[in-house]
XYZ file of N, CA and C in Angstrom:
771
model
N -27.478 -79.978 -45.985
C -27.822 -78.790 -46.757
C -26.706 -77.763 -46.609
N -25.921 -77.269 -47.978
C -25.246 -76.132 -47.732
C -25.678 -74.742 -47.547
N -26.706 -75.043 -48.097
C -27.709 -73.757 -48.070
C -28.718 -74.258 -48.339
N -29.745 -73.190 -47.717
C -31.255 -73.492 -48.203
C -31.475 -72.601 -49.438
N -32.426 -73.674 -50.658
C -33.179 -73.027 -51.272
C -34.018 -72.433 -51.623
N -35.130 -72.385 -50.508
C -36.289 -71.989 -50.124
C -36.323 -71.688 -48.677
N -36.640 -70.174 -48.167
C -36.384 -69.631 -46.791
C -37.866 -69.342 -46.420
N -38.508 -70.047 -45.317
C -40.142 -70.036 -45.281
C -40.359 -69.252 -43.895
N -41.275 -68.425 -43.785
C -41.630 -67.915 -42.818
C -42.791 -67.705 -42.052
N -43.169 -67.788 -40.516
C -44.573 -67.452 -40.455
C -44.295 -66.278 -40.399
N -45.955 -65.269 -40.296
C -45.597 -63.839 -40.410
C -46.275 -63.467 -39.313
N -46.837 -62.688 -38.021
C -47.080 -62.205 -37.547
C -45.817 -63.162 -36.008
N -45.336 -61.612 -35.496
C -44.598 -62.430 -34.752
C -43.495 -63.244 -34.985
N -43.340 -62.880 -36.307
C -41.638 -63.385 -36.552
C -41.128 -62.414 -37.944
N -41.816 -62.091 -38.564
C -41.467 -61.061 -39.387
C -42.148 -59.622 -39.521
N -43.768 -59.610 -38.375
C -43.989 -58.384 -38.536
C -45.161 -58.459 -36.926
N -45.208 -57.186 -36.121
C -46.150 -57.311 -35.201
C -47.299 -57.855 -35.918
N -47.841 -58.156 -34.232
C -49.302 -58.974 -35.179
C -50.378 -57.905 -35.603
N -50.533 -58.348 -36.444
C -51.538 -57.486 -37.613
C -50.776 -56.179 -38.261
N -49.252 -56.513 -38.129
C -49.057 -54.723 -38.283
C -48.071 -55.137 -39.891
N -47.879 -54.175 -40.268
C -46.534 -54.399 -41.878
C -45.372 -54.490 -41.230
N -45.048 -55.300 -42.134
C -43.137 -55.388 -42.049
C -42.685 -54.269 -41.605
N -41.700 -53.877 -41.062
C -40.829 -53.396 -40.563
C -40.002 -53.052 -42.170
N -39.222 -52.163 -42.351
C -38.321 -51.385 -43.453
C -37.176 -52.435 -42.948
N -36.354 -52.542 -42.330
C -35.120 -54.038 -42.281
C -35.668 -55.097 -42.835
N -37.063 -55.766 -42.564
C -37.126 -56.725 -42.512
C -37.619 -57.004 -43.975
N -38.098 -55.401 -44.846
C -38.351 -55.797 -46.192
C -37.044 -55.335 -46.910
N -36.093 -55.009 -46.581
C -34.987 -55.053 -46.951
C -34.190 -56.592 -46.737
N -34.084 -57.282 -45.859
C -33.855 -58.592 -46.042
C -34.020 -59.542 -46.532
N -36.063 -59.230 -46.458
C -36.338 -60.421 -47.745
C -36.264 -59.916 -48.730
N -36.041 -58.409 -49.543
C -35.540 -58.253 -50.856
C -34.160 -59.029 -51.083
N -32.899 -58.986 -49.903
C -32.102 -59.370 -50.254
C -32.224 -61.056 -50.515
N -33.069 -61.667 -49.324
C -32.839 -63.185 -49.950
C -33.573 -63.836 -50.939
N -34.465 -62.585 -51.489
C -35.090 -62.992 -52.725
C -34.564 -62.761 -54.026
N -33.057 -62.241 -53.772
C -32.114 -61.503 -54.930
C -31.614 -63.294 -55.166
N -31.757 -64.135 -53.856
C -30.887 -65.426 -53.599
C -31.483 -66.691 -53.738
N -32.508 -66.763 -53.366
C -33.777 -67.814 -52.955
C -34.637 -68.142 -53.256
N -35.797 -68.759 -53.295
C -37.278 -68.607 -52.863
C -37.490 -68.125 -51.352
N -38.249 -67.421 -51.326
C -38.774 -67.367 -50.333
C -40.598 -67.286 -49.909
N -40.899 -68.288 -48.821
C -42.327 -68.413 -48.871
C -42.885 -67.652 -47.369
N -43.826 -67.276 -47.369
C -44.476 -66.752 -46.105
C -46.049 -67.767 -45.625
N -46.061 -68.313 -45.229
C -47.079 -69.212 -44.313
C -47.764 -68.593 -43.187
N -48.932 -68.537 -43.253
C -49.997 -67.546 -41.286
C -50.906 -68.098 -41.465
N -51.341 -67.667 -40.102
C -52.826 -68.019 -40.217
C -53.706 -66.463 -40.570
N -53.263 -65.306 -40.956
C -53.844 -64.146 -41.377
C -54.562 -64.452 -43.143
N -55.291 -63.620 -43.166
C -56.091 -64.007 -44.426
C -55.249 -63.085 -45.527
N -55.754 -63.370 -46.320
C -55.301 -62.985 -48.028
C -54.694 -61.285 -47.686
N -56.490 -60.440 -47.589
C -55.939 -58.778 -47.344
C -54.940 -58.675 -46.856
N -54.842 -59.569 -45.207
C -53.426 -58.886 -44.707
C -52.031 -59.116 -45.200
N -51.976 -60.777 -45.822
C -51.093 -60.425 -46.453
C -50.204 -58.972 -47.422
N -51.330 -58.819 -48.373
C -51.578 -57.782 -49.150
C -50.885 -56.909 -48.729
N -51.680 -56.219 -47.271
C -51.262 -54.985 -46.621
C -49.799 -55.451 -46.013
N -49.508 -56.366 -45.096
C -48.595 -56.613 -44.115
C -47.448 -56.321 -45.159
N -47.739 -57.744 -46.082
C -46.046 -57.888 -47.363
C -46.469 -57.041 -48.583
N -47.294 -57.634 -49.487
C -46.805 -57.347 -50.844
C -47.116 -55.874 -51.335
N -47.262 -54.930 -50.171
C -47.649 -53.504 -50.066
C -46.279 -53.032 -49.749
N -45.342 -53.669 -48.937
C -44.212 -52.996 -48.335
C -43.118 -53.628 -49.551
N -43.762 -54.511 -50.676
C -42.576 -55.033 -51.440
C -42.922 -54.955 -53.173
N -43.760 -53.874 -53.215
C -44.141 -53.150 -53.963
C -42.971 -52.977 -55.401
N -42.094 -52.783 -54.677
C -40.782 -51.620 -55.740
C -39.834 -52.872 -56.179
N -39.862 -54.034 -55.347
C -38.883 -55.180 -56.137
C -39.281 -55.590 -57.358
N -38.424 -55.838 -58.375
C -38.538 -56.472 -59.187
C -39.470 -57.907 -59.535
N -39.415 -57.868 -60.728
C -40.656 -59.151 -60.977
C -39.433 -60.118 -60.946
N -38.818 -60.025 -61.398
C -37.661 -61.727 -60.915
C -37.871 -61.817 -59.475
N -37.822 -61.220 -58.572
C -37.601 -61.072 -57.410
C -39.157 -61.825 -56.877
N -40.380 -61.101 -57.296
C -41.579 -60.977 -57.230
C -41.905 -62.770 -57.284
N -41.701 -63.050 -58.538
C -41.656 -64.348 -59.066
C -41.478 -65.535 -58.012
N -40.085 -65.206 -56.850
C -39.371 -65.846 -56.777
C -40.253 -65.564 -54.774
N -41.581 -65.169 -54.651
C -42.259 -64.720 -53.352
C -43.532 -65.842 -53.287
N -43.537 -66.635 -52.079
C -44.553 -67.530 -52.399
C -45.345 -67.312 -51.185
N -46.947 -67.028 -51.159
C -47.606 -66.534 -50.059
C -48.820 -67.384 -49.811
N -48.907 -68.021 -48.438
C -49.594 -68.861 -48.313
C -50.909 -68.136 -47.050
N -51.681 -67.825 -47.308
C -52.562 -67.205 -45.865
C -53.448 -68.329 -45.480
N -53.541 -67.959 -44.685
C -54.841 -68.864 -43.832
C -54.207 -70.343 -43.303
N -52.825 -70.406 -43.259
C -52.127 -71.545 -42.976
C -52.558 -72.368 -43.962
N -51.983 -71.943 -45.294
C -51.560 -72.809 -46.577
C -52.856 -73.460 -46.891
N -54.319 -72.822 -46.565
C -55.492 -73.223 -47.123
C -55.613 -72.274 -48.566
N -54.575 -71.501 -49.028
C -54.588 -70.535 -50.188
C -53.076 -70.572 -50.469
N -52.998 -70.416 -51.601
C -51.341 -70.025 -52.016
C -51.264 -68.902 -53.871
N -50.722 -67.983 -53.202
C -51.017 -66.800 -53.887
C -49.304 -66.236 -54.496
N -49.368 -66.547 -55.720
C -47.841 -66.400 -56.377
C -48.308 -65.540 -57.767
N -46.449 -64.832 -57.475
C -46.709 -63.595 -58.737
C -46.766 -64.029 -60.063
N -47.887 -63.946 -61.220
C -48.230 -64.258 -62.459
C -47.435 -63.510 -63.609
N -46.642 -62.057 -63.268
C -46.133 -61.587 -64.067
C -46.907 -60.257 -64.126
N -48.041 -60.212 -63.643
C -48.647 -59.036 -63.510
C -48.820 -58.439 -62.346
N -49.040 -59.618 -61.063
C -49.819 -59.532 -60.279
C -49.539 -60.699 -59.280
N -50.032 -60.775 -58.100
C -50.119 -62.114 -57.154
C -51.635 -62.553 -57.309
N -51.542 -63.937 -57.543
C -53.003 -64.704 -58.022
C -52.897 -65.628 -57.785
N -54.075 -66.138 -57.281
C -54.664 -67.376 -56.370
C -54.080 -68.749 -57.275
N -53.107 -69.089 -56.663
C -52.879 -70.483 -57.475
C -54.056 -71.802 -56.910
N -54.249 -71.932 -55.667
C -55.315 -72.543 -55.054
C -55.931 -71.781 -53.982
N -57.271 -72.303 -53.824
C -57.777 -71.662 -52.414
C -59.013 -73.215 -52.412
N -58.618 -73.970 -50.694
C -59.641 -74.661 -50.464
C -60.743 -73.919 -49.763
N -61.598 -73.380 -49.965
C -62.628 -72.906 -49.512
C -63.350 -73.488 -48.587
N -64.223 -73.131 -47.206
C -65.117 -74.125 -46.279
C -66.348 -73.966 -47.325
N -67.594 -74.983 -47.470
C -68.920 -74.798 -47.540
C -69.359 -73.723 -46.633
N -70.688 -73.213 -46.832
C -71.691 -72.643 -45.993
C -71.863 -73.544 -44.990
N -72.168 -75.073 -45.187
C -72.315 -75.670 -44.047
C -71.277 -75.652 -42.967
N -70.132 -76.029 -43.288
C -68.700 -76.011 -42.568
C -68.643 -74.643 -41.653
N -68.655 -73.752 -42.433
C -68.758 -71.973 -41.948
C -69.490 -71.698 -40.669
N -70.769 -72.397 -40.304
C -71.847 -72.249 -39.871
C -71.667 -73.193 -38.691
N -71.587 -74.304 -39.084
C -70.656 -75.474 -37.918
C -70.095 -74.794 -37.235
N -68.540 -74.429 -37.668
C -67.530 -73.835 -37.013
C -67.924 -72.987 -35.778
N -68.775 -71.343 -36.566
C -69.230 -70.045 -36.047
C -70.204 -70.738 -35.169
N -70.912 -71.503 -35.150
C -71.577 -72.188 -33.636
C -71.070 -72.822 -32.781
N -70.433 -73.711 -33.381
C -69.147 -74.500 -32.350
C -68.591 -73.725 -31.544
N -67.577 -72.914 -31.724
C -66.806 -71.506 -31.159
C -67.585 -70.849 -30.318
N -68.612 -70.347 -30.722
C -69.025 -69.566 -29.954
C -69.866 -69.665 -28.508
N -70.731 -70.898 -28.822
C -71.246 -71.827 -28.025
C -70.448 -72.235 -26.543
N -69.469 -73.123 -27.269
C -67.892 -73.565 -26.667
C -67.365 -72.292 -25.634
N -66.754 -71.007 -26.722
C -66.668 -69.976 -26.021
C -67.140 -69.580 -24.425
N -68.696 -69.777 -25.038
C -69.676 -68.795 -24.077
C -69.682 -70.263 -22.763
N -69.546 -71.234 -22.915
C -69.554 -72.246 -21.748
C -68.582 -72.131 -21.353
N -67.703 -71.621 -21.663
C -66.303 -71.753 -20.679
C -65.904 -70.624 -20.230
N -66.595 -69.712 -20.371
C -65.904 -67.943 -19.872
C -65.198 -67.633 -21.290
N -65.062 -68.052 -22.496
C -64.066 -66.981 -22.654
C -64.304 -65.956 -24.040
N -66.066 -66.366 -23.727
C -66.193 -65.092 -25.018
C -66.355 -63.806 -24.312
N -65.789 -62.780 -24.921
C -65.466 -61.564 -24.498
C -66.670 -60.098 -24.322
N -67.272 -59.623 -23.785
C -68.351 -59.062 -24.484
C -68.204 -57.651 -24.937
N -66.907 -56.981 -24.458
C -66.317 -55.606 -25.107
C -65.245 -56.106 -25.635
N -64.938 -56.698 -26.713
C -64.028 -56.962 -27.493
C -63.337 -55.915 -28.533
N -62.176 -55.654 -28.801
C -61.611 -54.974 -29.942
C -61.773 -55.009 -30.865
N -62.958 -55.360 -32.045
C -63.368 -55.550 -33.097
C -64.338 -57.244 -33.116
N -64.468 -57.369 -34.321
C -65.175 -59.181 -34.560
C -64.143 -59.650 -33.644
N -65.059 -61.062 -33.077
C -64.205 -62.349 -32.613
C -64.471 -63.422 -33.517
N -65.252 -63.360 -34.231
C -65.293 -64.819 -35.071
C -64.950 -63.854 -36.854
N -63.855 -64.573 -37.317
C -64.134 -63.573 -38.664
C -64.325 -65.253 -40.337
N -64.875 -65.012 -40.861
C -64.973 -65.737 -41.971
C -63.879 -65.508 -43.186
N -62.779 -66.527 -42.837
C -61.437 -66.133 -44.004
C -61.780 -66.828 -45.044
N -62.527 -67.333 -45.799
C -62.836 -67.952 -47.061
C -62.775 -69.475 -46.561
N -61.408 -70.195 -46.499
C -61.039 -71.170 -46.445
C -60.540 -71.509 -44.967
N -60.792 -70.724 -43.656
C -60.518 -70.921 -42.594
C -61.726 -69.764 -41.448
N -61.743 -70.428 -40.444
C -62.562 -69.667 -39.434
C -61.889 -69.236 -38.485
N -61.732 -67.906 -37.997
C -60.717 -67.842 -36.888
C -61.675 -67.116 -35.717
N -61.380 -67.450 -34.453
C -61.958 -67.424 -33.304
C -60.663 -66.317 -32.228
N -61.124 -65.055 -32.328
C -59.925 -64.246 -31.961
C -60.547 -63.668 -30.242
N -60.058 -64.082 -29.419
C -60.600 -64.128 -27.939
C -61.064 -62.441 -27.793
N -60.043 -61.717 -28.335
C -59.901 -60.739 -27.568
C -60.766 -59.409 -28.593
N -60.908 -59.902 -29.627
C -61.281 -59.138 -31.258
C -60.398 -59.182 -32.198
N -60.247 -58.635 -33.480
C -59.004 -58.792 -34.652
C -58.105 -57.512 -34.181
N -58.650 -56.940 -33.532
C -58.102 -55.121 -33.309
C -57.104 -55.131 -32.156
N -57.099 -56.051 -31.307
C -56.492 -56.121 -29.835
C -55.323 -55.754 -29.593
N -54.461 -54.717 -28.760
C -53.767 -54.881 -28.608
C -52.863 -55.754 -28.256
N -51.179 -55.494 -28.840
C -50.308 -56.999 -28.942
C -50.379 -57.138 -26.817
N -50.418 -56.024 -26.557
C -49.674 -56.524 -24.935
C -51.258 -57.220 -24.209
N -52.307 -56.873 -24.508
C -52.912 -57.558 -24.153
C -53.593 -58.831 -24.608
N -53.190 -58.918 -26.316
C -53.243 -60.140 -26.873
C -52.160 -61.414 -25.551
N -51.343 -60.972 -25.503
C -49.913 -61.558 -24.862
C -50.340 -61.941 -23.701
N -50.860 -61.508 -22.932
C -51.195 -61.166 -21.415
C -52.565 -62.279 -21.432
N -53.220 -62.491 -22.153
C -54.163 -63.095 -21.833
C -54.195 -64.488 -21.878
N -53.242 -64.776 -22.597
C -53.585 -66.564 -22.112
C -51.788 -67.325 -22.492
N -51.187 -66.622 -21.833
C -49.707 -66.822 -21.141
C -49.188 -68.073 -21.495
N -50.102 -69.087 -20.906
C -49.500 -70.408 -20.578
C -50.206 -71.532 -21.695
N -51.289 -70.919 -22.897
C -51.643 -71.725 -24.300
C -52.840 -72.106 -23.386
N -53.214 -72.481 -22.090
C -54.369 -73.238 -21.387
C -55.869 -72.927 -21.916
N -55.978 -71.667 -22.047
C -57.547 -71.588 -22.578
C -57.634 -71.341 -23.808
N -56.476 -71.544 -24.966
C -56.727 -72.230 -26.239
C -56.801 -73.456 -25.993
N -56.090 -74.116 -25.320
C -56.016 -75.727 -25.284
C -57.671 -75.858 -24.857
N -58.005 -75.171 -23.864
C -59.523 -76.495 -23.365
C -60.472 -75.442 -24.245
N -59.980 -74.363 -25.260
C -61.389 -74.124 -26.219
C -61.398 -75.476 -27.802
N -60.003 -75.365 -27.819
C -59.726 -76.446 -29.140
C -60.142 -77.585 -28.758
N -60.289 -78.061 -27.503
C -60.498 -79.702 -27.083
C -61.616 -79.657 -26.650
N -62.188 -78.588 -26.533
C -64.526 -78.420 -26.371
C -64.667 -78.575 -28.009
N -64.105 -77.369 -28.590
C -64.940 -77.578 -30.072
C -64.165 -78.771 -31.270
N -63.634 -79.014 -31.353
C -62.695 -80.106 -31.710
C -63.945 -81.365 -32.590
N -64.630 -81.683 -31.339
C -65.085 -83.007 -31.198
C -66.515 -82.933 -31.770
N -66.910 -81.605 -32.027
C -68.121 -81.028 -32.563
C -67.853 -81.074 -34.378
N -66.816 -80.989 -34.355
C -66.498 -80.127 -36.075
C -65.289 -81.905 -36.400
N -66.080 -83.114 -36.883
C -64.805 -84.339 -36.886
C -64.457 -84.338 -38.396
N -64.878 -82.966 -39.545
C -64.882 -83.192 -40.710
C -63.471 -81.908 -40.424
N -63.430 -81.360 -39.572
C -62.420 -79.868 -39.798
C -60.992 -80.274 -38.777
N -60.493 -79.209 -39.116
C -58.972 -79.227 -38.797
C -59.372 -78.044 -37.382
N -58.922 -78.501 -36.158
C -59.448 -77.275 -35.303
C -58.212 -77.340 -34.249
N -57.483 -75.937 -34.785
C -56.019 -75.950 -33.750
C -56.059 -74.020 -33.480
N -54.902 -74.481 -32.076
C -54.506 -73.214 -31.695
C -53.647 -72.077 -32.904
N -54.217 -70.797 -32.554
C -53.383 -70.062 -33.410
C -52.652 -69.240 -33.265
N -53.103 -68.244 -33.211
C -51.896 -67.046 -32.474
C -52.094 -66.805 -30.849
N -51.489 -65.881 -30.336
C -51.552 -65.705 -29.072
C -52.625 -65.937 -28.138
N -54.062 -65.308 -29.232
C -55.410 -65.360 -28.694
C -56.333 -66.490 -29.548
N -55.812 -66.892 -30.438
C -57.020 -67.192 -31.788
C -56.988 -68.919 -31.935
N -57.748 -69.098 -32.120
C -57.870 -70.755 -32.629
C -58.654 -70.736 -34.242
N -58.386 -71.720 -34.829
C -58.660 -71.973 -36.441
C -59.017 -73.045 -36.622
N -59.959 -72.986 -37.634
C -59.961 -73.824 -38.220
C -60.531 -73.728 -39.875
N -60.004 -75.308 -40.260
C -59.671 -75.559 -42.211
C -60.113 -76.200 -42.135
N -60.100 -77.380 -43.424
C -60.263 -78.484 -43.650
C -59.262 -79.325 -42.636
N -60.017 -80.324 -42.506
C -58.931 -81.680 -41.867
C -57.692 -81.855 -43.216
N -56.616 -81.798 -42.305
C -55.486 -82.166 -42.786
C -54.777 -81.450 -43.405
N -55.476 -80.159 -43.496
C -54.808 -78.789 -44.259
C -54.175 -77.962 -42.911
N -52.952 -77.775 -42.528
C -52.183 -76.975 -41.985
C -50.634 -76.447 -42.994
N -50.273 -75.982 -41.854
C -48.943 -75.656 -42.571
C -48.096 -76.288 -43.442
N -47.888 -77.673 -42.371
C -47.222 -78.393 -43.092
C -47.983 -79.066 -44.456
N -49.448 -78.832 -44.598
C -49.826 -79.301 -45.887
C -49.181 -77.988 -47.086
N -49.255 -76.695 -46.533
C -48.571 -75.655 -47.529
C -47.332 -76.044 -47.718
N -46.608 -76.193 -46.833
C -45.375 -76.625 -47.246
C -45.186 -77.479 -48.334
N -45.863 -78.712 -48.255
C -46.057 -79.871 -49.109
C -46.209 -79.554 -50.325
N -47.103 -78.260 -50.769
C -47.328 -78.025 -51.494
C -46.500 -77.334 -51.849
N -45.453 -76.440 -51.539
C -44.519 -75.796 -52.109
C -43.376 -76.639 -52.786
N -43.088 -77.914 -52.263
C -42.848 -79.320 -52.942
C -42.886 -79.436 -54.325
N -44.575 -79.225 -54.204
C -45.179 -80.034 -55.382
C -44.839 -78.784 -56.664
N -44.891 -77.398 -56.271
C -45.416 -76.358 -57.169
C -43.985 -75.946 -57.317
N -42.421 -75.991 -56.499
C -41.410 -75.487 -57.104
C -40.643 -76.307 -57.379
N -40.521 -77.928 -56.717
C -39.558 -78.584 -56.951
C -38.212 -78.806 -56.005
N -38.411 -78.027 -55.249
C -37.607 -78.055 -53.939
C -38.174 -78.901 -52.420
N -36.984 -79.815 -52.419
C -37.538 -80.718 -51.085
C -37.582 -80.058 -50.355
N -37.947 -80.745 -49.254
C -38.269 -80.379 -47.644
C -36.753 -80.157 -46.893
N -36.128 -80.654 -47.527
C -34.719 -81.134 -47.000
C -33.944 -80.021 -47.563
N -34.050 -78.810 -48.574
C -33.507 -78.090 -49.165
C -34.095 -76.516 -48.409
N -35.235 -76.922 -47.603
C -36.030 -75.746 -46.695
C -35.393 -75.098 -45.628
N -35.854 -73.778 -45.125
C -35.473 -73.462 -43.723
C -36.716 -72.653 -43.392
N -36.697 -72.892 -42.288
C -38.027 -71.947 -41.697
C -37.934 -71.313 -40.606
N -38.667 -70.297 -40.371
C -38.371 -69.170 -38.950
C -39.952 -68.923 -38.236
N -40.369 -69.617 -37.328
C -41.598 -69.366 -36.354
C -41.141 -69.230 -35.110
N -42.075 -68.342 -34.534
C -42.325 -68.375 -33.478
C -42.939 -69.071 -32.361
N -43.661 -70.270 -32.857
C -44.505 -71.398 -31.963
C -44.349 -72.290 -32.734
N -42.894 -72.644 -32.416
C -42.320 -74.479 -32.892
C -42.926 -75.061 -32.101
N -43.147 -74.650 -30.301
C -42.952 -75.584 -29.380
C -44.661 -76.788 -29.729
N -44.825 -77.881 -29.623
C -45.556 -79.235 -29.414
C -46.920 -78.321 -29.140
N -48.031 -78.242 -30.118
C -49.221 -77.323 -30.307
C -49.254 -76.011 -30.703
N -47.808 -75.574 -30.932
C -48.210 -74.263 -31.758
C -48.120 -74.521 -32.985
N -48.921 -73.846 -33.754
C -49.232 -73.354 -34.936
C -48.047 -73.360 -36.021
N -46.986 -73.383 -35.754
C -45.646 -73.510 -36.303
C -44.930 -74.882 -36.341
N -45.562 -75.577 -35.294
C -45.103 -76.729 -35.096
C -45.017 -78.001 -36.164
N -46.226 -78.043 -37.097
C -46.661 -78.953 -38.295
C -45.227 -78.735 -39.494
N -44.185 -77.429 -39.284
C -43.760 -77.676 -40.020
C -42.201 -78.503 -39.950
N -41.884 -78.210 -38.261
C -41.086 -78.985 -37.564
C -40.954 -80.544 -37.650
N -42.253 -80.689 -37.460
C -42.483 -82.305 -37.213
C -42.639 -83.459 -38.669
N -42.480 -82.270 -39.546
C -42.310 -83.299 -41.310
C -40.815 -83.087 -41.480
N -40.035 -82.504 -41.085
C -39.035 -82.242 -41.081
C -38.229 -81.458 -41.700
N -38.824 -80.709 -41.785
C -37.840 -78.774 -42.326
C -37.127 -78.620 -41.086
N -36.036 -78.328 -41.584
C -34.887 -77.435 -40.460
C -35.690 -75.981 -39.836
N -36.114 -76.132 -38.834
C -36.837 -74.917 -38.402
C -36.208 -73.881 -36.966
N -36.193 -72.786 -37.127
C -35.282 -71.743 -36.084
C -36.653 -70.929 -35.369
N -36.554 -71.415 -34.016
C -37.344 -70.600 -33.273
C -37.234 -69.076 -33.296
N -38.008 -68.164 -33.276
C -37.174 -66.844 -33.241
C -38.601 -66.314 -31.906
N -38.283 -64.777 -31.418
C -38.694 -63.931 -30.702
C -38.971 -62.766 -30.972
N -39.907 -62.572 -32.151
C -40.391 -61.392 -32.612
C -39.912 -61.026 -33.669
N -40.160 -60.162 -34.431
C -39.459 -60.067 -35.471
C -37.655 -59.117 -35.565
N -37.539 -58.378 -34.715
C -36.207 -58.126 -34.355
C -35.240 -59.402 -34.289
N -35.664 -60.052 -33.585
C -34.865 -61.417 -33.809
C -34.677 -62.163 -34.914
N -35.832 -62.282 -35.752
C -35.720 -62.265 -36.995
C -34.874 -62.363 -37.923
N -34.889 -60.212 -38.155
C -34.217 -59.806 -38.504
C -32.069 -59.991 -38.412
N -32.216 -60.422 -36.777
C -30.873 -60.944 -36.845
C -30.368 -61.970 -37.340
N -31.308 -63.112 -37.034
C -30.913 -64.130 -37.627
C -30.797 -64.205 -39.207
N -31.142 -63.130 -39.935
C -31.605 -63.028 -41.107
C -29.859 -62.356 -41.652
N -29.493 -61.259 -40.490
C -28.305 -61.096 -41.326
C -27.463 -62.355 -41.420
N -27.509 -62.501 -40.143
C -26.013 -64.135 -40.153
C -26.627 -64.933 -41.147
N -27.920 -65.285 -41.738
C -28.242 -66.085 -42.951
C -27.715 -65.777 -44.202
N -28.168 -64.626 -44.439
C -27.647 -64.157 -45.654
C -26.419 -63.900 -46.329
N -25.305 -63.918 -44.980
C -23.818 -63.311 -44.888
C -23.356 -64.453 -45.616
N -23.857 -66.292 -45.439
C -23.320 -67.186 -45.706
C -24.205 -67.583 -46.947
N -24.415 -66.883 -47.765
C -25.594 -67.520 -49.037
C -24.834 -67.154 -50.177
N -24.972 -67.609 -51.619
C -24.127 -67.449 -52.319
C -24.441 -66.306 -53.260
N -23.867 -65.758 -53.766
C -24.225 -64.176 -54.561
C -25.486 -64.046 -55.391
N -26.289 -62.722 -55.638
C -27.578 -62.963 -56.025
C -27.614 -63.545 -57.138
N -28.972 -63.815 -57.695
C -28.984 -64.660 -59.328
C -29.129 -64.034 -60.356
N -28.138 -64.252 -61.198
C -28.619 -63.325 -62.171
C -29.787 -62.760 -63.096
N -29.849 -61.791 -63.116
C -31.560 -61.441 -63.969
C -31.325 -61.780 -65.149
């Protein structure tokens, strides 16, 4: 690859604190590599935050630009691209009521047998994303340093995902962010969004680059490593941002409108 044609990103923790908006550099960068690129954003955060995090801080770009923004929430169980008016649901796999209900018992159940449901929590711990269930240890509200602080070493996501796992054999049930575990449909992760960005722009896997923060073997970032996108670990979104200038320095001039 001389360049990538499509620059994919997760978002909390590599392009913006968790739960918080982009940073002003960092929506200045992806304006610039969207003057150049595709560029896609992949999380496990739901639709709103997208909304709020990106397409609130990227408001003032152009619709070529707009066009050229591909947003996947809930770890690519939705994919939400600009129509010319607007960003609109190109797909969303949705859980059943039954699935929903599974899950929110599984979790919590699971949770409460192992120590680690919380009982003064920072907001909900179980929230209903349409097409994903997320199980947030600490609440959705938590602070990042004590999001961070609490489960250091991945261990009490690992033995909550491997209690409820075996309960839910129709769902997809993995670690998520610092505190959170998820779950989709079986077989819908990242790397299924990715796949789908395949199918919907025409650009291989092999023409990709991607920037997460949990490449390493069970994070949440990892599904997109292991199909084989060229993928760059990063450390917050400052880091990011650096790697973002040395990217861009070597890309070829914007496209014309």
């Amino acid at each position: 690859m001389t360049h990538p044609r499509l620059v994919a990103f997760d978002l909390d923790d590599t392009l913006a604190p968790s739960k918080g908006e982009i940073d002003d550099r960092i929506a200045g960068l992806l304006h610039e590599l969207l003057r150049r690129v595709d560029v896609a954003i992949i999380s496990g955060g739901n639709e709103q935050q997208f909304r709020t995090q990106v397409i609130a801080r990227l408001a003032d770009i152009g619709i070529a630009e707009q066009s050229r923004l591909h947003l996947l929430p809930t770890c690519g169980t939705r994919y939400l691209r600009h129509d010319g008016e607007a960003f609109a649901t190109v797909y969303a796999h949705d859980l059943s009521d039954d699935e929903k209900s599974a899950a929110i018992a599984a979790l919590r159940e699971e949770a409460e047998r192992l120590g680690l449901w919380e009982t003064e929590p920072w907001g909900d711990i179980l929230e209903d994303r349409g097409s994903q269930i997320t199980f947030s240890a600490l609440g959705q509200r938590a602070p990042r340093d004590a999001k961070h602080a609490w489960d250091p070493t991945g261990a009490r996501r690992e033995a909550l995902r491997d209690a409820v796992a075996p309960r839910l054999p129709g769902l997809e049930v993995r670690s998520g962010g610092s505190t959170s575990i998820d779950i989709t449909r079986a077989g819908i992760d990242k790397a299924y969004g990715m796949q789908k960005l395949v199918e919907h722009t025409g650009i291989g896997l092999d023409e990709m680059l991607f920037y997460g923060d949990r490449l390493d073997e069970g994070g949440n970032d990892y599904p997109v490593r292991a199909i084989g996108v060229l993928s760059v670990q990063v450390e917050g979104w400052q880091d990011t941002a650096e790697k973002l200038d040395a990217l861009i320095a070597t890309l070829p001039a914007p496209i014309a409108r």
